Short mmCIF file of C-alpha atoms and ligand atoms in Angstrom, two decimals:
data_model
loop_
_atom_site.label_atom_id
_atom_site.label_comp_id
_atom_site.label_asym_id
_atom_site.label_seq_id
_atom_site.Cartn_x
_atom_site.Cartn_y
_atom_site.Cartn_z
CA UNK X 1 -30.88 -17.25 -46.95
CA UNK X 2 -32.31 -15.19 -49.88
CA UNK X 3 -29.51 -12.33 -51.03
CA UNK X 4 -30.73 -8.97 -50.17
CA UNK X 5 -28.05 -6.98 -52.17
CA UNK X 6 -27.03 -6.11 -55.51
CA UNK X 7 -23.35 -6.69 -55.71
CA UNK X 8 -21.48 -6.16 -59.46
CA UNK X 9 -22.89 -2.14 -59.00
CA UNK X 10 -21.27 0.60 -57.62
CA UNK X 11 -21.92 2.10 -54.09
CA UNK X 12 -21.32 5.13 -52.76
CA UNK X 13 -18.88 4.84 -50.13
CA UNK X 14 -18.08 8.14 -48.97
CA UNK X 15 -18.42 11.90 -49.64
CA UNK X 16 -15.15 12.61 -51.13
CA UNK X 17 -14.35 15.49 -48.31
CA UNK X 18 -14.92 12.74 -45.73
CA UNK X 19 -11.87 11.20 -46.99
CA UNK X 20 -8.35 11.89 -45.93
CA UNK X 21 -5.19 10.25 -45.17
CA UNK X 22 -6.58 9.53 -41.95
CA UNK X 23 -7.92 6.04 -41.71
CA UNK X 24 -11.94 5.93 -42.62
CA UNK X 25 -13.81 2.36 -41.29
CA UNK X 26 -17.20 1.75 -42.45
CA UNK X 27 -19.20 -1.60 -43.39
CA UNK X 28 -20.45 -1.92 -46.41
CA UNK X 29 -22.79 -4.48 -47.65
CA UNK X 30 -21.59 -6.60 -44.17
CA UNK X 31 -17.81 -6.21 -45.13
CA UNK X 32 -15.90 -4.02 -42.23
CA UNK X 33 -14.13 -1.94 -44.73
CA UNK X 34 -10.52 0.57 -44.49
CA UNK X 35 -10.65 3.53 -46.78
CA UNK X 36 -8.09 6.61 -47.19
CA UNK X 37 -6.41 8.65 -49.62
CA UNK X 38 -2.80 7.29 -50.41
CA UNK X 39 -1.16 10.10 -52.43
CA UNK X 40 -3.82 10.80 -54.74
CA UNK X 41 -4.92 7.48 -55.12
CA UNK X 42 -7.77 5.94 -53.10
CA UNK X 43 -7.24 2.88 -50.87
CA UNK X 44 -9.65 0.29 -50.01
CA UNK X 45 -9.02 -2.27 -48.05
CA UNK X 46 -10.82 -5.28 -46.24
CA UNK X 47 -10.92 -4.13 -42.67
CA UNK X 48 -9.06 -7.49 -41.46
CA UNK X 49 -5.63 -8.08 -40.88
CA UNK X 50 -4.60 -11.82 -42.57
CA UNK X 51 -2.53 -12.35 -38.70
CA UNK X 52 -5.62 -12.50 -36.22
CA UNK X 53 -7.70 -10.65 -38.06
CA UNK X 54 -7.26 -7.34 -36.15
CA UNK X 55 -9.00 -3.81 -37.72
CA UNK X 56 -6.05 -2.17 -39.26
CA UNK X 57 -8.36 0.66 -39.11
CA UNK X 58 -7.36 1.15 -35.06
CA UNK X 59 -3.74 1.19 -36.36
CA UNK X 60 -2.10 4.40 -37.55
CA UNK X 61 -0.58 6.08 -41.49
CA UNK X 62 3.29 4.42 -41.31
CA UNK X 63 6.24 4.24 -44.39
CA UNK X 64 3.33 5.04 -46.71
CA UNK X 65 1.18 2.03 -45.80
CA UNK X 66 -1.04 1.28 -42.38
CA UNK X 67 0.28 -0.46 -39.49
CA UNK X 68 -1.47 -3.42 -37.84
CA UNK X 69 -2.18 -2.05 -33.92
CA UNK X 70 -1.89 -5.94 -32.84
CA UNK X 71 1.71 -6.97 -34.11
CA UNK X 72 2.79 -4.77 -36.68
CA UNK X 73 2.63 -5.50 -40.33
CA UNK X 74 2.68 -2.82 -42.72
CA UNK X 75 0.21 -3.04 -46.02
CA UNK X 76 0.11 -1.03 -48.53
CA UNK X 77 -2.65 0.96 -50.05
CA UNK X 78 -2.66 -2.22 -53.00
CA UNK X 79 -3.21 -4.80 -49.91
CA UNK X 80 0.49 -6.06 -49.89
CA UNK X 81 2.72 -6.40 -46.88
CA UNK X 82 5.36 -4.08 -47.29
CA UNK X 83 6.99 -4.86 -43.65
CA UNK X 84 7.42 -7.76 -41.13
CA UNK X 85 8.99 -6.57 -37.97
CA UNK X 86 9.18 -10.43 -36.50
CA UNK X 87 11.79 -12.59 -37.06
CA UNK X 88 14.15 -12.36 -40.26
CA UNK X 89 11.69 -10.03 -41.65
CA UNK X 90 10.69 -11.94 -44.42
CA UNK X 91 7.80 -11.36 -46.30
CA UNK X 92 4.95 -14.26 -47.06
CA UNK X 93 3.32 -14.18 -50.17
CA UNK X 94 -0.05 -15.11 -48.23
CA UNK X 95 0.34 -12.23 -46.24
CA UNK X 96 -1.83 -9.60 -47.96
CA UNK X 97 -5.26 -8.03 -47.40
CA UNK X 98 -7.95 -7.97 -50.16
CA UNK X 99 -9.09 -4.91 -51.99
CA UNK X 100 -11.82 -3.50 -53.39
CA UNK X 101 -11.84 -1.55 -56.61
CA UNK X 102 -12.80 2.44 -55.85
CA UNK X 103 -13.29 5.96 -58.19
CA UNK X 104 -13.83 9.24 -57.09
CA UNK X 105 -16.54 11.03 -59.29
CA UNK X 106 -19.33 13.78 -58.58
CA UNK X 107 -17.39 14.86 -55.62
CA UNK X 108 -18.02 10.69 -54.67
CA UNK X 109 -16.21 7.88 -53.24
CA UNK X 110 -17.45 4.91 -54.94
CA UNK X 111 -16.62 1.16 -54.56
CA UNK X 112 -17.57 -2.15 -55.97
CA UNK X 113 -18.27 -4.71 -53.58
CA UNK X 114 -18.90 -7.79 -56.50
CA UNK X 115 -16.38 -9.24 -58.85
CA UNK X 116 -13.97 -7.18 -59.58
CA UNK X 117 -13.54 -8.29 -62.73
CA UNK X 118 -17.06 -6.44 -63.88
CA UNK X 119 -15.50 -3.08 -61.98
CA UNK X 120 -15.95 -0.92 -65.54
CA UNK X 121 -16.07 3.26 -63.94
CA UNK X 122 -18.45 3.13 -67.11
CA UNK X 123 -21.12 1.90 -64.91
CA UNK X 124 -21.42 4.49 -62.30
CA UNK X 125 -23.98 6.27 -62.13
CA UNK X 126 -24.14 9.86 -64.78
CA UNK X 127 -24.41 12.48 -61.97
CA UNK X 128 -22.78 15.36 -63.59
CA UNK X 129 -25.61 17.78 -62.76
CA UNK X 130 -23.22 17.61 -59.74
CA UNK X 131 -20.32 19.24 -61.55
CA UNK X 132 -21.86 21.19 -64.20
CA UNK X 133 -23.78 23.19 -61.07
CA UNK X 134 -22.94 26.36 -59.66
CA UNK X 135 -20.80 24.75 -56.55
CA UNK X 136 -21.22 27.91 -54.40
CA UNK X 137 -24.71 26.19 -53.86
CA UNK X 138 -22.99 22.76 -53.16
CA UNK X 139 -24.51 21.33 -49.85
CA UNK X 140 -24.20 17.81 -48.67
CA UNK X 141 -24.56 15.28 -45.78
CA UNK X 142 -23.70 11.76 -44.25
CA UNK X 143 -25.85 9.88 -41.67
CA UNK X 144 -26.46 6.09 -41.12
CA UNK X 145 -30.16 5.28 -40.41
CA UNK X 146 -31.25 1.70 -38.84
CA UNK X 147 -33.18 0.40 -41.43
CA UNK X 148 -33.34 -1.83 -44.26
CA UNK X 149 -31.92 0.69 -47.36
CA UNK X 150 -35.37 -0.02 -49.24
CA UNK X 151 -37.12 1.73 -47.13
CA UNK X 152 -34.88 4.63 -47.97
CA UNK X 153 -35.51 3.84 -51.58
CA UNK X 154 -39.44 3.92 -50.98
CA UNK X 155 -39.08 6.77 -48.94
CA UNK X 156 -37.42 8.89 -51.74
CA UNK X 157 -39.67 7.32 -54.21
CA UNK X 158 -43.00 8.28 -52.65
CA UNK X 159 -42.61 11.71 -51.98
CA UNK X 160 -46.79 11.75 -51.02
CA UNK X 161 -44.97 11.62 -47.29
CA UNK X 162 -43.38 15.30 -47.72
CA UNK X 163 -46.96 16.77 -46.59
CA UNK X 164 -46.84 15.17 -43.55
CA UNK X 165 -43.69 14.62 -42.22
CA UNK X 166 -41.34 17.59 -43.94
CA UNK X 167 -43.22 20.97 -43.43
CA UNK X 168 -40.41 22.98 -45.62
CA UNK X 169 -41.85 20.17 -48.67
CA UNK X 170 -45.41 20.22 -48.12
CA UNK X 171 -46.87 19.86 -51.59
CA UNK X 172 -50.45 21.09 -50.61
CA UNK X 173 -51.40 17.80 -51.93
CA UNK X 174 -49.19 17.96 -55.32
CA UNK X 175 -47.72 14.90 -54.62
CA UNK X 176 -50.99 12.78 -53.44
CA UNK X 177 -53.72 14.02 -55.78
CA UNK X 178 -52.68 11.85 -58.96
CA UNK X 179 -50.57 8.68 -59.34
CA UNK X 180 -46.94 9.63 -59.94
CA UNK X 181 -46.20 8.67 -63.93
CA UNK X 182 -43.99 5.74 -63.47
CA UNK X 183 -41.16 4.96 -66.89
CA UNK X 184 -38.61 2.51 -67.17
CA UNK X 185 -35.88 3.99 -69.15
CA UNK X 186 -33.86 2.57 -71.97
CA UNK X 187 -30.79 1.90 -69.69
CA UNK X 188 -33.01 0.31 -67.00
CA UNK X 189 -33.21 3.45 -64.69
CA UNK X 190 -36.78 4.27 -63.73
CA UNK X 191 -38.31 7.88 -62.96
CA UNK X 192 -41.09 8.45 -61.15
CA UNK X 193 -42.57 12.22 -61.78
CA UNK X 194 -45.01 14.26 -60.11
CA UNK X 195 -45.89 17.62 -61.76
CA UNK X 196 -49.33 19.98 -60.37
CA UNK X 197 -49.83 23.67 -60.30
CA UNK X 198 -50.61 26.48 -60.58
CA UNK X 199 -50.46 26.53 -56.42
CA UNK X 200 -48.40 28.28 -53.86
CA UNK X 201 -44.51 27.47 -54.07
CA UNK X 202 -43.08 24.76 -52.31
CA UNK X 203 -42.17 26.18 -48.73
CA UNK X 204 -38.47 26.17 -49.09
CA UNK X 205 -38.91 28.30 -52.17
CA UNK X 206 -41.65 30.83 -50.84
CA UNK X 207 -39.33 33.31 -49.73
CA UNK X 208 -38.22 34.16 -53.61
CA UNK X 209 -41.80 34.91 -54.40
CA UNK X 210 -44.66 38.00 -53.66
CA UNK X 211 -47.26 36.09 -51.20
CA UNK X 212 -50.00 35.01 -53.45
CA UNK X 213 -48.30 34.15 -56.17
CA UNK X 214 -48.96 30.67 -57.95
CA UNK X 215 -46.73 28.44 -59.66
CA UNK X 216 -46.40 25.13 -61.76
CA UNK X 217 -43.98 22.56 -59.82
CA UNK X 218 -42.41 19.09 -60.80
CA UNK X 219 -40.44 16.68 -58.66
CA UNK X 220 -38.45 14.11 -60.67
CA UNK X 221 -37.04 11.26 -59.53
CA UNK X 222 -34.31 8.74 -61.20
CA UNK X 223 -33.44 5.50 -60.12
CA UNK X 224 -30.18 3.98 -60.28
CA UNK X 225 -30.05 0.06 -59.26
CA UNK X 226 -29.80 -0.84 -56.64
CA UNK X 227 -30.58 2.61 -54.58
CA UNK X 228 -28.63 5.62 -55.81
CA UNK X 229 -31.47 8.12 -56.83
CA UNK X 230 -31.29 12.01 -58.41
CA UNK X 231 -33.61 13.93 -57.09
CA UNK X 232 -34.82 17.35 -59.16
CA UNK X 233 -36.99 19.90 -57.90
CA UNK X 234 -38.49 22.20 -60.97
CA UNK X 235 -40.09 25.21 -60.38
CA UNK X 236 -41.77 28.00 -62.72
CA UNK X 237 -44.35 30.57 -63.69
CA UNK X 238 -45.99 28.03 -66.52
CA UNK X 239 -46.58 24.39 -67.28
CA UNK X 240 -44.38 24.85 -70.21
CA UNK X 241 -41.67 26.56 -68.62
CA UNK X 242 -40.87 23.83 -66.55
CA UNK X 243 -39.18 22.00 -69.36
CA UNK X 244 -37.41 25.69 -70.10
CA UNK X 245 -33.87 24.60 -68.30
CA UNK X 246 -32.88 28.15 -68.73
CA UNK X 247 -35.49 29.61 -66.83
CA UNK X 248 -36.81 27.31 -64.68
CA UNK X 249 -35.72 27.01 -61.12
CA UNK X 250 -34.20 23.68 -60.56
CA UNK X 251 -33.09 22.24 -57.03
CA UNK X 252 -30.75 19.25 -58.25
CA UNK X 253 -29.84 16.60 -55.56
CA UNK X 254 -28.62 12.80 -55.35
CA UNK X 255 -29.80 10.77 -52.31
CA UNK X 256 -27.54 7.47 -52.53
CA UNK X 257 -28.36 4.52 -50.22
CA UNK X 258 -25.83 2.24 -49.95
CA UNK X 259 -26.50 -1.06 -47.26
CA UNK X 260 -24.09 -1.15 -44.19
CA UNK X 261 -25.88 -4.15 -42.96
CA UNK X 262 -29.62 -5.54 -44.10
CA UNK X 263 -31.01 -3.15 -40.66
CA UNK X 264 -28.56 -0.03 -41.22
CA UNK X 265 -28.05 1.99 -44.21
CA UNK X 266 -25.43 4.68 -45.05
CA UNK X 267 -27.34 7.69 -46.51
CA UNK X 268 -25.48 10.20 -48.83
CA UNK X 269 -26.96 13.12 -50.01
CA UNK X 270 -25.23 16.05 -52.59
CA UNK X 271 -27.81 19.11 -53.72
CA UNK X 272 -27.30 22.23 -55.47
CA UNK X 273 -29.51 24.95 -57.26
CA UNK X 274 -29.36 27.30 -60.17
CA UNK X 275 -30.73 30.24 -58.55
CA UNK X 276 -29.81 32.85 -55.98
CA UNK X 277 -26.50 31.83 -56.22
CA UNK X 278 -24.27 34.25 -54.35
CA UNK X 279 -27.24 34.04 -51.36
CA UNK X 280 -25.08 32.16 -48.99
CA UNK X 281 -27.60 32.55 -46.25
CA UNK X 282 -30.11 30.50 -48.48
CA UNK X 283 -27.16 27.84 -49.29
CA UNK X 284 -27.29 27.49 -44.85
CA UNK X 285 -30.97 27.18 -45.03
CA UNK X 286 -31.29 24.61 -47.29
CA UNK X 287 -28.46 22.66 -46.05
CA UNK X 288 -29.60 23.32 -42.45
CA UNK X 289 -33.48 22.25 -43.69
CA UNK X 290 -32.46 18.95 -45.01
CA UNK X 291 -30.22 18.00 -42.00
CA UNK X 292 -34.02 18.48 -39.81
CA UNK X 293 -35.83 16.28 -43.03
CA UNK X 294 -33.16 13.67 -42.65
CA UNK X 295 -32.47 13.47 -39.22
CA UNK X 296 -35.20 14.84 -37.53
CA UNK X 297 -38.17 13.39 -39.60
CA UNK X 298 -36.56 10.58 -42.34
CA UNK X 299 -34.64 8.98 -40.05
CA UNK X 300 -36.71 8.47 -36.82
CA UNK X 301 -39.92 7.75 -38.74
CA UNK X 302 -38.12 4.94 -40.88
CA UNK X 303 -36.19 3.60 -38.26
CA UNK X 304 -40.03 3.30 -36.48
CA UNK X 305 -40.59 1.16 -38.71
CA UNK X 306 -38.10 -0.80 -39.20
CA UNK X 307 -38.54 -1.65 -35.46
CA UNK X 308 -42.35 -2.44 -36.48
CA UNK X 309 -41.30 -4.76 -39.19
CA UNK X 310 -39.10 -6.25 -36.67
CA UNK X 311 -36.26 -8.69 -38.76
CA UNK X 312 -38.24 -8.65 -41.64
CA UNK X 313 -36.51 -7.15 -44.80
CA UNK X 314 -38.82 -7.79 -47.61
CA UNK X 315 -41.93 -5.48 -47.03
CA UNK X 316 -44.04 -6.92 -49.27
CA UNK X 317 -43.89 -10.29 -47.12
CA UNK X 318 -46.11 -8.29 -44.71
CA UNK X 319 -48.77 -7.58 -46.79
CA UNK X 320 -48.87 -4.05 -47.21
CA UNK X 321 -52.03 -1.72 -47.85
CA UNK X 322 -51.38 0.04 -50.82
CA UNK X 323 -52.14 3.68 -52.30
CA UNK X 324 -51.54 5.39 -55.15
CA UNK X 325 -47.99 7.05 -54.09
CA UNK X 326 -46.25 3.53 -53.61
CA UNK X 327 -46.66 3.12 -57.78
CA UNK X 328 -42.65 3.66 -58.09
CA UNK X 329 -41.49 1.97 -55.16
CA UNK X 330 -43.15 -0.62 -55.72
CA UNK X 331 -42.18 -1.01 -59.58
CA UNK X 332 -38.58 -0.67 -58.26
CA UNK X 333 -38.93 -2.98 -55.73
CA UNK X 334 -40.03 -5.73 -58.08
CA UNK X 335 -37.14 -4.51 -60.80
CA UNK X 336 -34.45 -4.97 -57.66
CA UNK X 337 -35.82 -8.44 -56.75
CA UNK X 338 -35.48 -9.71 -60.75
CA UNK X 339 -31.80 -7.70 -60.92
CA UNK X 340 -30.91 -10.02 -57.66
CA UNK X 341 -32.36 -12.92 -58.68
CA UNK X 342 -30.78 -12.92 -61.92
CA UNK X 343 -26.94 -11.79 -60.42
CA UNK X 344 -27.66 -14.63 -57.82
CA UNK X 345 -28.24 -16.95 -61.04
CA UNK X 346 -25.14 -15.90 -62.95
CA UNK X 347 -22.75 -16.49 -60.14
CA UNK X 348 -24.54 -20.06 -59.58
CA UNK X 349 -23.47 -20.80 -63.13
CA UNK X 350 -20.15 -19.82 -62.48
CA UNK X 351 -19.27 -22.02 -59.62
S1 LIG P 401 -3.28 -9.08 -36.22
FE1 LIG P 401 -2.25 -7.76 -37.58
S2 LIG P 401 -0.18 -8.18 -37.27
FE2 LIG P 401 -1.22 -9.52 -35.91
FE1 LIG P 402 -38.59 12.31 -46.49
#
């Protein structure tokens, strides 16, 4: 079987106000795993019970820990059994549930589903735009779409798509007239840019603007291995003064793709702005416009095909046609396959 994922990397695992004391299930990478806020600290646990392998995430909160629903051990947020109600009571060493090391950061619930010897917080991906922002403009969403998480990856990364399928993004042909320029960065993230104007404002910004008027426009995109992307929309009156960050009108966001199985893919997304910031009406327009992009036009069209590409996981085993949008998916693609290849290699060594 050839590996599909990435594993010493951290994942996003949930939006940080999904998580509770309540009990939170969700597979991840293939793993059925139990997350929830145990005072203050986070908790995550493999989904199994070590008795007959029961979800403890269908038991209940109890003495600080969760209770198995099937015959009642209690584990603690660290994995441990912390009560037997059969027999003398005694506790088995063996009787313990793995764990998985998590952080909150960026408003983020992130885990690392590798060794967990290589867990360094270090790694996680620099998102502060996220907390620096204004967080009255704070808007963010959760939904699981049936496809392979690449294809969320090249769907993010070749935005020439927006003009047909989001009608609140359509470029007017910004983001298909030119290659986007395509840089591998220092720390192995990659961007992938697309900058044209003077044309009319992007839709979603049109109402801050007299009809007519022209503007210069820029998306940027980062990419964080294996599929945790930043996503900045720049608008302003010049070329120049889109690299003006006190004037220009920036639309920050982070799409994170993180695999819940190789066909289904948990899809996280965070966005702020740095304009019209007490507009709270424009704060429930853009957070109601990218609900319709993700749900109503992302996530049927990918899932389409998905369903085309039938078990296949690799697209480039099928031969694709290319154009000139795919130039950063594809360069990501091919920097994912070497980062697997070589993580597959390491842990060969080890063994
Ligand atoms: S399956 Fe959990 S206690 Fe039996
Ligand atoms: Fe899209």
């Amino acid at each position: 079987v050839t590996e599909i994922y990435l594993r010493d990397v951290w994942y996003v695992a949930a939006l940080g106000e999904e998580l509770g004391e309540g009990l939170l299930r969700r597979h991840i990478l293939d793993e059925p795993v139990l997350l929830f806020r145990d005072n203050g600290a986070i908790a995550a646990l493999r989904d199994v019970c070590p008795h007959r392998f029961a979800p403890l995430s269908l038991g209940k909160r109890k003495n600080g820990g969760v209770e198995c629903p099937y015959h009642g051990l209690v584990f603690d947020g660290s994995g441990k059994c912390i009560f037997n109600p059969h027999g003398d009571g005694r506790i088995l060493p063996s009787a313990k549930v793995a764990t998985y090391p998590v952080a909150e950061r960026h408003g983020l619930i992130w885990i690392w589903m590798g060794d967990g010897a290589l867990a360094d917080p270090a790694r996680i991906p620099d998102l502060g735009f996220l907390d620096s922002g204004d967080q009255r403009t704070r808007t963010h969403s959760y939904q699981v779409t049936n496809a392979n998480y690449q294809l969320l990856t090249d769907n993010i990364l070749d935005l020439s798509h927006a003009d047909f399928l989001h009608p609140l993004l359509d470029s007017g042909g910004g983001t298909r007239q030119g290659a986007p320029e395509v840089k591998e960065l220092s720390d192995g993230t990659m961007t992938v840019t697309w900058t044209w104007g003077p044309t009319a404002p992007l839709p979603f910004l049109s109402y801050l603007f007299e009809p007519g008027t022209e503007v210069h426009s820029r998306i940027a995109v980062r990419w964080h291995a294996p599929a945790t992307m930043s996503l900045c929309v720049d608008c302003a009156p010049t070329r120049e003064g889109l690299d003006d960050r006190e004037t220009c009108m920036i639309t920050p966001s982070v799409h994170a793709m993180t695999p819940e199985t190789a066909y289904s893919t948990h899809y996280f997304f965070a966005g702020l702005r740095n304009f019209d910031l007490d507009n709270e009406e424009c704060t429930r327009m853009l957070a109601e416009g990218t609900r319709i992009a993700f749900t109503e036009q992302d996530k049927p069209m990918i899932e389409a095909v998905q369903a085309n590409m039938r078990d296949e996981t690799d697209i480039f085993a099928m031969k694709p046609l290319g154009l000139i949008g795919d130039a950063g998916g594809v360069r990501v693609r091919e920097k994912l396959r070497r980062l697997i290849g070589a993580e597959r290699q390491a842990v060969s060594a080890n063994q």
